[in-house]
PDB file of C-alpha atoms in Angstrom:
ATOM      1  CA  MET A   1      13.951  13.538  -7.736  1.00 43.00           C
ATOM      2  CA  GLU A   2      15.704  16.422  -9.243  1.00 43.00           C
ATOM      3  CA  HIS A   3      18.041  16.075 -12.556  1.00 46.00           C
ATOM      4  CA  ALA A   4      16.159  12.639 -12.675  1.00 46.00           C
ATOM      5  CA  VAL A   5      12.316  13.440 -13.672  1.00 49.00           C
ATOM      6  CA  GLY A   6      13.615  17.037 -13.318  1.00 52.00           C
ATOM      7  CA  PRO A   7      11.959  18.319 -17.042  1.00 52.00           C
ATOM      8  CA  TYR A   8       9.302  16.092 -16.984  1.00 59.00           C
ATOM      9  CA  ARG A   9       7.575  16.564 -13.410  1.00 69.00           C
ATOM     10  CA  GLY A  10       4.719  18.622 -14.941  1.00 78.00           C
ATOM     11  CA  THR A  11       3.772  15.219 -16.916  1.00 82.00           C
ATOM     12  CA  LEU A  12       4.373  13.111 -14.938  1.00 84.00           C
ATOM     13  CA  TYR A  13       2.473  14.441 -12.052  1.00 87.00           C
ATOM     14  CA  ARG A  14      -0.343  14.459 -14.612  1.00 90.00           C
ATOM     15  CA  PHE A  15       0.324  10.893 -14.901  1.00 92.00           C
ATOM     16  CA  ALA A  16      -0.292  10.524 -11.332  1.00 92.00           C
ATOM     17  CA  LEU A  17      -2.937  13.069 -10.772  1.00 94.00           C
ATOM     18  CA  ALA A  18      -5.013  11.555 -14.184  1.00 94.00           C
ATOM     19  CA  VAL A  19      -3.980   7.475 -12.814  1.00 95.00           C
ATOM     20  CA  SER A  20      -5.271   8.726  -8.544  1.00 95.00           C
ATOM     21  CA  ALA A  21      -8.904  10.835 -10.394  1.00 96.00           C
ATOM     22  CA  VAL A  22      -9.105   6.790 -11.888  1.00 96.00           C
ATOM     23  CA  THR A  23      -8.157   5.350  -8.723  1.00 96.00           C
ATOM     24  CA  ALA A  24     -10.605   7.616  -7.061  1.00 96.00           C
ATOM     25  CA  VAL A  25     -13.889   6.606  -9.159  1.00 97.00           C
ATOM     26  CA  LEU A  26     -13.104   3.319  -9.565  1.00 97.00           C
ATOM     27  CA  ALA A  27     -12.590   3.136  -5.520  1.00 96.00           C
ATOM     28  CA  PHE A  28     -16.121   4.998  -4.868  1.00 96.00           C
ATOM     29  CA  ALA A  29     -18.135   2.339  -6.939  1.00 96.00           C
ATOM     30  CA  ILE A  30     -16.301  -0.279  -5.800  1.00 96.00           C
ATOM     31  CA  LEU A  31     -17.655   1.028  -1.973  1.00 95.00           C
ATOM     32  CA  ALA A  32     -21.341   1.450  -3.109  1.00 94.00           C
ATOM     33  CA  GLY A  33     -21.210  -2.071  -4.797  1.00 94.00           C
ATOM     34  CA  GLY A  34     -20.069  -2.839  -2.084  1.00 93.00           C
ATOM     35  CA  PHE A  35     -23.640  -0.946  -0.103  1.00 93.00           C
ATOM     36  CA  ALA A  36     -25.603  -2.177  -2.501  1.00 93.00           C
ATOM     37  CA  ALA A  37     -24.914  -5.692  -2.306  1.00 92.00           C
ATOM     38  CA  THR A  38     -25.439  -5.731   1.167  1.00 90.00           C
ATOM     39  CA  TRP A  39     -28.464  -3.571   1.473  1.00 92.00           C
ATOM     40  CA  GLY A  40     -30.750  -6.087   2.081  1.00 89.00           C
ATOM     41  CA  ALA A  41     -29.044  -7.950   3.999  1.00 86.00           C
ATOM     42  CA  PHE A  42     -28.467  -3.761   6.682  1.00 87.00           C
ATOM     43  CA  GLU A  43     -32.208  -3.979   6.583  1.00 87.00           C
ATOM     44  CA  ASP A  44     -32.623  -7.521   7.841  1.00 83.00           C
ATOM     45  CA  ILE A  45     -30.192  -5.997  11.016  1.00 81.00           C
ATOM     46  CA  ARG A  46     -32.075  -2.686  10.970  1.00 83.00           C
ATOM     47  CA  ARG A  47     -35.769  -6.114  11.330  1.00 82.00           C
ATOM     48  CA  TYR A  48     -33.876  -8.091  14.145  1.00 78.00           C
ATOM     49  CA  ALA A  49     -31.946  -5.293  16.321  1.00 77.00           C
ATOM     50  CA  ASP A  50     -36.624  -3.668  17.076  1.00 77.00           C
ATOM     51  CA  ARG A  51     -37.395  -6.528  17.126  1.00 76.00           C
ATOM     52  CA  ASN A  52     -34.937  -6.637  20.015  1.00 74.00           C
ATOM     53  CA  ILE A  53     -34.807  -3.509  21.722  1.00 72.00           C
ATOM     54  CA  ALA A  54     -39.268  -3.513  21.924  1.00 76.00           C
ATOM     55  CA  ASN A  55     -38.185  -7.509  23.098  1.00 74.00           C
ATOM     56  CA  GLU A  56     -36.201  -5.247  26.491  1.00 68.00           C
ATOM     57  CA  ASP A  57     -32.828  -7.496  25.310  1.00 66.00           C
ATOM     58  CA  SER A  58     -29.361  -6.251  25.774  1.00 59.00           C
ATOM     59  CA  TYR A  59     -28.050  -4.298  23.444  1.00 51.00           C
ATOM     60  CA  TYR A  60     -24.987  -6.305  22.174  1.00 54.00           C
ATOM     61  CA  ALA A  61     -28.198  -9.089  20.976  1.00 54.00           C
ATOM     62  CA  TYR A  62     -29.187  -6.086  18.696  1.00 53.00           C
ATOM     63  CA  ALA A  63     -26.377  -7.217  15.590  1.00 55.00           C
ATOM     64  CA  ASP A  64     -25.847 -10.325  15.685  1.00 53.00           C
ATOM     65  CA  GLY A  65     -28.424 -12.053  13.384  1.00 53.00           C
ATOM     66  CA  GLY A  66     -28.274 -10.910   9.687  1.00 59.00           C
ATOM     67  CA  THR A  67     -24.199 -10.532  10.340  1.00 67.00           C
ATOM     68  CA  GLU A  68     -22.871 -13.426   8.366  1.00 74.00           C
ATOM     69  CA  SER A  69     -24.293 -12.478   5.242  1.00 77.00           C
ATOM     70  CA  LEU A  70     -22.543  -9.488   5.096  1.00 82.00           C
ATOM     71  CA  VAL A  71     -18.705 -11.019   5.546  1.00 83.00           C
ATOM     72  CA  GLY A  72     -19.473 -12.412   2.105  1.00 87.00           C
ATOM     73  CA  PRO A  73     -20.040  -8.711   0.438  1.00 88.00           C
ATOM     74  CA  GLY A  74     -16.961  -7.489   2.279  1.00 88.00           C
ATOM     75  CA  PHE A  75     -13.970 -10.169   1.812  1.00 92.00           C
ATOM     76  CA  VAL A  76     -14.758  -9.607  -2.266  1.00 93.00           C
ATOM     77  CA  VAL A  77     -15.016  -5.362  -1.069  1.00 94.00           C
ATOM     78  CA  PHE A  78     -11.807  -6.101   0.086  1.00 93.00           C
ATOM     79  CA  ALA A  79     -10.454  -8.266  -2.058  1.00 95.00           C
ATOM     80  CA  LEU A  80     -11.296  -5.366  -4.988  1.00 95.00           C
ATOM     81  CA  ALA A  81      -9.621  -2.915  -3.049  1.00 95.00           C
ATOM     82  CA  LEU A  82      -6.313  -4.182  -2.772  1.00 94.00           C
ATOM     83  CA  VAL A  83      -6.022  -5.385  -6.220  1.00 96.00           C
ATOM     84  CA  LEU A  84      -7.094  -1.561  -7.734  1.00 96.00           C
ATOM     85  CA  ALA A  85      -4.206  -0.876  -4.997  1.00 95.00           C
ATOM     86  CA  LEU A  86      -2.313  -2.578  -6.905  1.00 95.00           C
ATOM     87  CA  LEU A  87      -2.889  -1.759 -10.193  1.00 95.00           C
ATOM     88  CA  CYS A  88      -2.377   1.848  -9.067  1.00 95.00           C
ATOM     89  CA  VAL A  89       0.779   1.358  -7.869  1.00 94.00           C
ATOM     90  CA  SER A  90       1.948  -0.860 -10.674  1.00 94.00           C
ATOM     91  CA  VAL A  91       1.090   1.646 -13.332  1.00 95.00           C
ATOM     92  CA  LEU A  92       2.307   4.444 -11.081  1.00 93.00           C
ATOM     93  CA  HIS A  93       5.379   2.971 -10.845  1.00 93.00           C
ATOM     94  CA  SER A  94       5.628   2.009 -14.361  1.00 93.00           C
ATOM     95  CA  GLY A  95       4.809   5.578 -15.750  1.00 91.00           C
ATOM     96  CA  TYR A  96       7.937   7.349 -14.184  1.00 90.00           C
ATOM     97  CA  ALA A  97      10.029   4.178 -14.790  1.00 89.00           C
ATOM     98  CA  VAL A  98       9.719   5.655 -18.352  1.00 89.00           C
ATOM     99  CA  GLY A  99      10.032   8.528 -18.717  1.00 85.00           C
ATOM    100  CA  ALA A 100      13.246   8.419 -16.447  1.00 83.00           C
ATOM    101  CA  ALA A 101      14.579   6.147 -18.558  1.00 83.00           C
ATOM    102  CA  HIS A 102      13.223   9.043 -21.528  1.00 81.00           C
ATOM    103  CA  LEU A 103      14.906  11.488 -19.843  1.00 79.00           C
ATOM    104  CA  ARG A 104      18.450   9.649 -19.608  1.00 77.00           C
ATOM    105  CA  ARG A 105      17.630   8.276 -23.408  1.00 77.00           C
ATOM    106  CA  GLY A 106      17.768  12.982 -24.328  1.00 73.00           C
ATOM    107  CA  GLY A 107      14.406  11.836 -25.517  1.00 68.00           C
ATOM    108  CA  ASP A 108      11.993  14.907 -26.493  1.00 71.00           C
ATOM    109  CA  PRO A 109       9.372  15.267 -24.016  1.00 70.00           C
ATOM    110  CA  LEU A 110       6.196  12.989 -23.185  1.00 78.00           C
ATOM    111  CA  SER A 111       3.210  13.379 -23.232  1.00 84.00           C
ATOM    112  CA  VAL A 112       0.512  12.018 -20.460  1.00 87.00           C
ATOM    113  CA  GLY A 113      -1.646  10.054 -23.668  1.00 89.00           C
ATOM    114  CA  GLU A 114       2.199   8.738 -24.796  1.00 87.00           C
ATOM    115  CA  LEU A 115       3.869   7.475 -21.408  1.00 87.00           C
ATOM    116  CA  TRP A 116       0.685   5.425 -20.780  1.00 90.00           C
ATOM    117  CA  ARG A 117       1.709   3.639 -24.342  1.00 91.00           C
ATOM    118  CA  ARG A 118       4.925   2.633 -23.321  1.00 88.00           C
ATOM    119  CA  SER A 119       3.809   1.841 -19.787  1.00 87.00           C
ATOM    120  CA  ARG A 120       0.602  -0.141 -20.743  1.00 88.00           C
ATOM    121  CA  ALA A 121       2.831  -2.981 -22.719  1.00 86.00           C
ATOM    122  CA  ARG A 122       4.540  -4.330 -19.801  1.00 86.00           C
ATOM    123  CA  LEU A 123       1.840  -3.979 -17.402  1.00 91.00           C
ATOM    124  CA  ALA A 124       0.990  -7.606 -16.394  1.00 92.00           C
ATOM    125  CA  SER A 125       4.231  -8.159 -15.532  1.00 93.00           C
ATOM    126  CA  SER A 126       4.248  -5.174 -13.602  1.00 94.00           C
ATOM    127  CA  VAL A 127       1.234  -5.876 -11.991  1.00 95.00           C
ATOM    128  CA  VAL A 128       2.741  -9.627 -11.373  1.00 95.00           C
ATOM    129  CA  THR A 129       6.486  -8.078  -9.843  1.00 95.00           C
ATOM    130  CA  ASN A 130       4.286  -5.493  -7.854  1.00 94.00           C
ATOM    131  CA  LEU A 131       2.127  -8.740  -6.324  1.00 95.00           C
ATOM    132  CA  LEU A 132       5.317 -10.749  -5.769  1.00 94.00           C
ATOM    133  CA  THR A 133       7.099  -7.605  -3.891  1.00 93.00           C
ATOM    134  CA  ALA A 134       3.882  -7.495  -1.898  1.00 93.00           C
ATOM    135  CA  LEU A 135       3.836 -10.466  -0.569  1.00 94.00           C
ATOM    136  CA  VAL A 136       7.295 -10.692   0.525  1.00 92.00           C
ATOM    137  CA  VAL A 137       7.098  -7.672   2.146  1.00 91.00           C
ATOM    138  CA  ALA A 138       3.838  -9.204   3.790  1.00 92.00           C
ATOM    139  CA  ALA A 139       5.434 -12.110   4.713  1.00 93.00           C
ATOM    140  CA  VAL A 140       8.374 -10.418   7.080  1.00 91.00           C
ATOM    141  CA  VAL A 141       5.264  -7.754   8.830  1.00 90.00           C
ATOM    142  CA  PHE A 142       2.816 -10.955   9.012  1.00 93.00           C
ATOM    143  CA  ALA A 143       5.840 -13.078  10.730  1.00 92.00           C
ATOM    144  CA  GLY A 144       6.308  -9.854  12.798  1.00 91.00           C
ATOM    145  CA  LEU A 145       2.448  -9.834  13.948  1.00 92.00           C
ATOM    146  CA  VAL A 146       2.211 -13.808  14.655  1.00 92.00           C
ATOM    147  CA  LEU A 147       5.557 -12.986  16.807  1.00 90.00           C
ATOM    148  CA  PHE A 148       3.535  -9.962  18.844  1.00 89.00           C
ATOM    149  CA  ASP A 149       0.318 -12.910  18.654  1.00 89.00           C
ATOM    150  CA  LEU A 150       2.359 -15.327  19.983  1.00 90.00           C
ATOM    151  CA  ALA A 151       3.661 -13.596  22.959  1.00 86.00           C
ATOM    152  CA  GLN A 152       0.513 -11.766  23.557  1.00 85.00           C
ATOM    153  CA  ARG A 153      -1.308 -15.346  24.499  1.00 85.00           C
ATOM    154  CA  GLU A 154       1.960 -16.988  26.588  1.00 81.00           C
ATOM    155  CA  ARG A 155       2.958 -19.336  23.526  1.00 84.00           C
ATOM    156  CA  ILE A 156       6.297 -19.109  23.854  1.00 84.00           C
ATOM    157  CA  PRO A 157       8.307 -20.404  26.262  1.00 84.00           C
ATOM    158  CA  GLY A 158       9.367 -18.245  29.228  1.00 78.00           C
ATOM    159  CA  VAL A 159       7.638 -15.533  28.028  1.00 79.00           C
ATOM    160  CA  GLU A 160       5.034 -14.169  30.571  1.00 80.00           C
ATOM    161  CA  ARG A 161       2.815 -11.544  29.665  1.00 80.00           C
ATOM    162  CA  THR A 162       2.501  -8.352  31.771  1.00 76.00           C
ATOM    163  CA  ASP A 163      -0.341  -6.582  32.482  1.00 72.00           C
ATOM    164  CA  LEU A 164      -1.065  -3.140  32.941  1.00 58.00           C
ATOM    165  CA  HIS A 165       0.400  -0.942  34.811  1.00 62.00           C
ATOM    166  CA  GLU A 166       2.679  -3.968  36.255  1.00 68.00           C
ATOM    167  CA  THR A 167       6.981  -3.618  35.330  1.00 72.00           C
ATOM    168  CA  ALA A 168       7.271  -6.444  31.903  1.00 72.00           C
ATOM    169  CA  THR A 169       9.819  -8.688  32.633  1.00 79.00           C
ATOM    170  CA  PRO A 170      12.816  -8.303  29.932  1.00 82.00           C
ATOM    171  CA  GLN A 171      11.553 -11.688  28.137  1.00 82.00           C
ATOM    172  CA  TYR A 172       8.176 -10.369  27.950  1.00 83.00           C
ATOM    173  CA  ALA A 173       9.575  -6.986  26.775  1.00 83.00           C
ATOM    174  CA  VAL A 174      12.562  -7.952  24.352  1.00 86.00           C
ATOM    175  CA  VAL A 175       9.861 -11.529  22.649  1.00 85.00           C
ATOM    176  CA  GLY A 176       6.704  -9.596  22.948  1.00 84.00           C
ATOM    177  CA  PHE A 177       7.858  -5.710  21.564  1.00 85.00           C
ATOM    178  CA  VAL A 178      11.216  -5.402  20.369  1.00 89.00           C
ATOM    179  CA  VAL A 179      11.638  -7.820  18.448  1.00 89.00           C
ATOM    180  CA  PRO A 180       8.449  -7.718  16.213  1.00 90.00           C
ATOM    181  CA  ILE A 181       8.725  -3.498  15.690  1.00 90.00           C
ATOM    182  CA  VAL A 182      12.414  -4.861  14.698  1.00 89.00           C
ATOM    183  CA  ILE A 183      11.117  -7.589  12.334  1.00 89.00           C
ATOM    184  CA  TRP A 184       8.052  -4.553  10.904  1.00 87.00           C
ATOM    185  CA  CYS A 185      10.783  -2.224  10.266  1.00 83.00           C
ATOM    186  CA  LEU A 186      12.396  -4.491   7.853  1.00 85.00           C
ATOM    187  CA  GLY A 187       9.554  -4.155   6.354  1.00 83.00           C
ATOM    188  CA  PRO A 188      10.382  -0.382   3.654  1.00 81.00           C
ATOM    189  CA  LEU A 189      13.315  -2.109   3.790  1.00 81.00           C
ATOM    190  CA  LEU A 190      12.671  -4.733   1.348  1.00 87.00           C
ATOM    191  CA  TRP A 191      10.025  -2.620  -0.309  1.00 87.00           C
ATOM    192  CA  PHE A 192      12.838  -0.402  -1.212  1.00 85.00           C
ATOM    193  CA  ARG A 193      15.050  -2.765  -2.279  1.00 89.00           C
ATOM    194  CA  LEU A 194      12.785  -4.525  -4.031  1.00 91.00           C
ATOM    195  CA  SER A 195      10.807  -1.799  -5.576  1.00 87.00           C
ATOM    196  CA  GLY A 196      13.573  -1.089  -8.459  1.00 89.00           C
ATOM    197  CA  ALA A 197      12.328  -4.840  -9.661  1.00 92.00           C
ATOM    198  CA  THR A 198       8.967  -2.805 -12.237  1.00 93.00           C
ATOM    199  CA  ALA A 199      11.724  -0.295 -13.962  1.00 91.00           C
ATOM    200  CA  GLU A 200      13.812  -4.128 -14.740  1.00 93.00           C
ATOM    201  CA  THR A 201      10.372  -5.536 -16.292  1.00 92.00           C
ATOM    202  CA  VAL A 202       9.073  -2.741 -17.838  1.00 91.00           C
ATOM    203  CA  LEU A 203      12.658  -1.434 -19.473  1.00 89.00           C
ATOM    204  CA  GLU A 204      15.052  -4.415 -19.499  1.00 88.00           C
ATOM    205  CA  GLY A 205      11.355  -6.340 -20.091  1.00 88.00           C
ATOM    206  CA  ARG A 206      12.781  -9.618 -17.441  1.00 90.00           C
ATOM    207  CA  SER A 207      10.461 -12.523 -16.004  1.00 92.00           C
ATOM    208  CA  PRO A 208       8.440 -10.215 -12.661  1.00 92.00           C
ATOM    209  CA  PHE A 209      11.297 -13.005 -10.881  1.00 93.00           C
ATOM    210  CA  VAL A 210      14.053 -12.903 -12.877  1.00 94.00           C
ATOM    211  CA  ALA A 211      13.262  -8.825 -12.489  1.00 93.00           C
ATOM    212  CA  VAL A 212      12.106  -8.740  -8.168  1.00 94.00           C
ATOM    213  CA  TYR A 213      16.240 -10.289  -7.520  1.00 94.00           C
ATOM    214  CA  ARG A 214      17.057  -8.076 -10.134  1.00 93.00           C
ATOM    215  CA  SER A 215      16.464  -5.583  -8.362  1.00 92.00           C
ATOM    216  CA  TRP A 216      17.669  -7.122  -5.097  1.00 93.00           C
ATOM    217  CA  VAL A 217      20.640  -7.263  -6.436  1.00 91.00           C
ATOM    218  CA  LEU A 218      21.032  -3.597  -7.709  1.00 90.00           C
ATOM    219  CA  THR A 219      19.998  -2.762  -4.776  1.00 90.00           C
ATOM    220  CA  ARG A 220      22.964  -4.011  -2.409  1.00 87.00           C
ATOM    221  CA  ARG A 221      25.468  -1.314  -2.385  1.00 83.00           C
ATOM    222  CA  ALA A 222      22.733   0.716  -1.206  1.00 85.00           C
ATOM    223  CA  ARG A 223      21.205  -0.969   1.318  1.00 84.00           C
ATOM    224  CA  ALA A 224      21.145   2.195   4.261  1.00 86.00           C
ATOM    225  CA  ARG A 225      19.547   4.648   1.597  1.00 86.00           C
ATOM    226  CA  ALA A 226      17.048   1.759   0.596  1.00 82.00           C
ATOM    227  CA  PHE A 227      15.885   1.613   4.171  1.00 83.00           C
ATOM    228  CA  GLY A 228      16.434   5.788   4.963  1.00 85.00           C
ATOM    229  CA  LEU A 229      13.753   6.408   1.345  1.00 85.00           C
ATOM    230  CA  GLY A 230      11.357   3.143   2.154  1.00 82.00           C
ATOM    231  CA  LEU A 231      11.205   5.008   5.458  1.00 85.00           C
ATOM    232  CA  VAL A 232       9.833   8.208   4.500  1.00 89.00           C
ATOM    233  CA  CYS A 233       8.328   7.082   2.049  1.00 88.00           C
ATOM    234  CA  CYS A 234       6.157   5.200   4.478  1.00 87.00           C
ATOM    235  CA  ALA A 235       5.923   8.385   7.003  1.00 90.00           C
ATOM    236  CA  ALA A 236       4.564  10.187   4.475  1.00 93.00           C
ATOM    237  CA  ALA A 237       1.956   7.983   3.350  1.00 92.00           C
ATOM    238  CA  VAL A 238       0.678   7.454   7.063  1.00 93.00           C
ATOM    239  CA  ALA A 239       1.301  11.140   8.033  1.00 96.00           C
ATOM    240  CA  VAL A 240      -0.691  12.121   5.448  1.00 96.00           C
ATOM    241  CA  PHE A 241      -3.824   9.277   5.565  1.00 95.00           C
ATOM    242  CA  VAL A 242      -3.927  10.240   9.803  1.00 95.00           C
ATOM    243  CA  ALA A 243      -4.014  13.814   8.593  1.00 96.00           C
ATOM    244  CA  GLY A 244      -7.547  12.725   5.885  1.00 95.00           C
ATOM    245  CA  ARG A 245      -8.960  10.858   8.439  1.00 95.00           C
ATOM    246  CA  TRP A 246      -8.561  13.856  10.444  1.00 95.00           C
ATOM    247  CA  LEU A 247      -9.196  16.760   8.040  1.00 94.00           C
ATOM    248  CA  PHE A 248     -12.602  14.456   6.958  1.00 94.00           C
ATOM    249  CA  GLN A 249     -14.411  13.874  10.373  1.00 92.00           C
ATOM    250  CA  PRO A 250     -16.984  17.164   9.019  1.00 91.00           C
ATOM    251  CA  PHE A 251     -18.016  15.924   5.652  1.00 94.00           C
ATOM    252  CA  ASN A 252     -18.221  12.895   7.324  1.00 94.00           C
ATOM    253  CA  HIS A 253     -20.885  13.499   9.589  1.00 92.00           C
ATOM    254  CA  TYR A 254     -22.718  15.148   5.694  1.00 94.00           C
ATOM    255  CA  ALA A 255     -22.078  11.350   4.230  1.00 94.00           C
ATOM    256  CA  GLY A 256     -24.014   9.880   7.112  1.00 93.00           C
ATOM    257  CA  LEU A 257     -27.183  12.958   6.515  1.00 94.00           C
ATOM    258  CA  GLY A 258     -27.162  11.337   3.190  1.00 94.00           C
ATOM    259  CA  MET A 259     -27.589   8.219   4.048  1.00 94.00           C
ATOM    260  CA  LEU A 260     -30.564   8.226   6.562  1.00 93.00           C
ATOM    261  CA  TRP A 261     -32.119   9.595   4.475  1.00 94.00           C
ATOM    262  CA  LEU A 262     -31.296   7.317   1.660  1.00 92.00           C
ATOM    263  CA  SER A 263     -31.994   4.182   3.446  1.00 90.00           C
ATOM    264  CA  GLY A 264     -34.579   5.731   5.495  1.00 89.00           C
ATOM    265  CA  ASP A 265     -33.198   6.637   8.913  1.00 88.00           C
ATOM    266  CA  ASN A 266     -31.284   2.481   8.725  1.00 90.00           C
ATOM    267  CA  VAL A 267     -28.845   3.290  11.473  1.00 89.00           C
ATOM    268  CA  TRP A 268     -26.980   0.205  10.825  1.00 88.00           C
ATOM    269  CA  ILE A 269     -25.761   1.231   7.635  1.00 91.00           C
ATOM    270  CA  THR A 270     -25.466   4.986   7.989  1.00 92.00           C
ATOM    271  CA  GLY A 271     -23.035   3.551  11.222  1.00 90.00           C
ATOM    272  CA  MET A 272     -21.055   1.587   8.735  1.00 91.00           C
ATOM    273  CA  LEU A 273     -20.688   4.007   6.178  1.00 93.00           C
ATOM    274  CA  MET A 274     -19.341   6.585   8.774  1.00 94.00           C
ATOM    275  CA  LYS A 275     -17.151   3.702   9.520  1.00 93.00           C
ATOM    276  CA  VAL A 276     -14.916   2.904   7.011  1.00 94.00           C
ATOM    277  CA  LEU A 277     -15.287   6.793   4.638  1.00 95.00           C
ATOM    278  CA  PRO A 278     -12.454   8.308   6.186  1.00 95.00           C
ATOM    279  CA  THR A 279     -10.169   5.451   5.630  1.00 95.00           C
ATOM    280  CA  VAL A 280     -11.719   5.645   2.250  1.00 95.00           C
ATOM    281  CA  VAL A 281     -10.590   9.186   1.153  1.00 95.00           C
ATOM    282  CA  ALA A 282      -7.667   9.271   3.301  1.00 95.00           C
ATOM    283  CA  LEU A 283      -6.288   6.095   0.888  1.00 94.00           C
ATOM    284  CA  LEU A 284      -7.243   7.443  -2.283  1.00 95.00           C
ATOM    285  CA  LEU A 285      -5.078  10.667  -0.926  1.00 95.00           C
ATOM    286  CA  VAL A 286      -2.089   9.345  -0.733  1.00 94.00           C
ATOM    287  CA  PRO A 287      -1.855   8.443  -5.186  1.00 94.00           C
ATOM    288  CA  PRO A 288      -1.942  12.144  -5.993  1.00 94.00           C
ATOM    289  CA  LEU A 289       0.346  13.369  -2.750  1.00 93.00           C
ATOM    290  CA  VAL A 290       2.199  10.695  -1.844  1.00 93.00           C
ATOM    291  CA  MET A 291       3.041   8.368  -4.981  1.00 92.00           C
ATOM    292  CA  PRO A 292       4.205  10.614  -6.911  1.00 90.00           C
ATOM    293  CA  LEU A 293       7.704  10.760  -4.313  1.00 88.00           C
ATOM    294  CA  VAL A 294       7.855   7.806  -4.875  1.00 90.00           C
ATOM    295  CA  SER A 295       7.553   6.737  -8.201  1.00 89.00           C
ATOM    296  CA  GLY A 296      10.028   8.951  -8.898  1.00 87.00           C
ATOM    297  CA  GLU A 297      12.645   8.297  -6.152  1.00 88.00           C
ATOM    298  CA  VAL A 298      12.286   4.305  -7.005  1.00 89.00           C
ATOM    299  CA  ALA A 299      12.877   6.191 -11.111  1.00 87.00           C
ATOM    300  CA  ARG A 300      15.801   7.840  -9.705  1.00 87.00           C
ATOM    301  CA  LEU A 301      17.283   5.155  -7.526  1.00 87.00           C
ATOM    302  CA  HIS A 302      17.622   2.404  -9.986  1.00 87.00           C
ATOM    303  CA  GLY A 303      18.346   4.736 -12.373  1.00 86.00           C
ATOM    304  CA  GLU A 304      21.524   5.190 -10.600  1.00 87.00           C
ATOM    305  CA  LEU A 305      21.773   2.692  -9.236  1.00 87.00           C
ATOM    306  CA  ARG A 306      21.714   0.665 -13.474  1.00 86.00           C
ATOM    307  CA  ALA A 307      24.269   3.325 -14.239  1.00 84.00           C
ATOM    308  CA  ALA A 308      27.406   2.461 -11.791  1.00 83.00           C
ATOM    309  CA  GLU A 309      26.913  -0.681 -13.001  1.00 82.00           C
ATOM    310  CA  GLU A 310      26.597   0.072 -15.746  1.00 80.00           C
ATOM    311  CA  THR A 311      29.657   2.234 -15.165  1.00 80.00           C
ATOM    312  CA  ALA A 312      31.257  -1.376 -13.707  1.00 76.00           C
ATOM    313  CA  ALA A 313      30.804  -3.533 -16.532  1.00 70.00           C
ATOM    314  CA  GLY A 314      32.305  -1.616 -18.585  1.00 68.00           C
ATOM    315  CA  SER A 315      35.544  -0.544 -16.994  1.00 67.00           C
ATOM    316  CA  ALA A 316      36.116  -4.442 -16.383  1.00 63.00           C
ATOM    317  CA  ARG A 317      35.764  -5.204 -19.976  1.00 63.00           C
ATOM    318  CA  SER A 318      38.245  -2.701 -20.915  1.00 65.00           C
ATOM    319  CA  ALA A 319      40.800  -4.077 -18.376  1.00 64.00           C
ATOM    320  CA  ASP A 320      40.042  -7.915 -20.436  1.00 61.00           C
ATOM    321  CA  ALA A 321      40.767  -6.281 -23.532  1.00 61.00           C
ATOM    322  CA  ALA A 322      43.775  -4.244 -22.706  1.00 56.00           C
ATOM    323  CA  PRO A 323      47.156  -6.300 -23.156  1.00 61.00           C
ATOM    324  CA  PRO A 324      49.718  -6.580 -21.689  1.00 57.00           C
ATOM    325  CA  SER A 325      52.334  -4.621 -21.636  1.00 52.00           C
ATOM    326  CA  SER A 326      55.845  -5.898 -22.675  1.00 48.00           C
ATOM    327  CA  GLY A 327      58.586  -6.080 -19.919  1.00 46.00           C
ATOM    328  CA  PRO A 328      61.268  -4.418 -19.805  1.00 43.00           C
TER     329      PRO A 328
END
């Protein structure tokens, strides 16, 4: 990434920090809105649980009543979180693409504000492009999950599920584990092969569908590199996520104490907060710590592949324009 965005590393990272900060504020606003919308439902669950405890019912009966009212708000929060993640990735990819292209043209350093101004001109197309990319990758991951689930439920002819501590049959090992893992490994490859689509729609003004196709065409000569970069970036994101959850655990205790005080000792809403908060915090660490690397490598790969394509096209035009050699 050094020669692609090196001179603008400070500007681009400040841009990434600004986008990450806005993303964090919006994420916590969505989380707070979700808890505010379900506050009454958690109060109903507490009253229902207290009645079951008083009647000496089973533990599993305590929170059964009223949980249906959490499904709707939970779905809204999840959908808003996905939209926010899509916006964050789109803005960062767009900004790094603009910065890298400006550097290749020998332009003066851009400010964070100018980087944002140039990026937002094609932000809608960038969002749609990244949505198409995400849908393609999600379809591959979902196919692996479906195959894994079918094998676990013995819905595939000739494949029987093996219980724990027993020797798995070759059919179950291959169909139930090996093939789904291979399918899931295609996710990083597909994602990085299509990641140049954002630069195509932002820099070249292409429609989202054409941009996705162009990225696929550009990266077909760099499949191994795209797969390697995809694996490294995914591994970095997973490492940051796992480390973030682990590091936040001591603070999660104090967040739970705060919710207990705020809710009047409602253990149900407190338990929910302590379950989701480490995940939210860990995910919010990915944009400032991982996305600069990812977006920089995407910009670098796209720039190099575009330059190679233009060089090949120029050589072909020169060869066509050269006069035929005369005979002796």
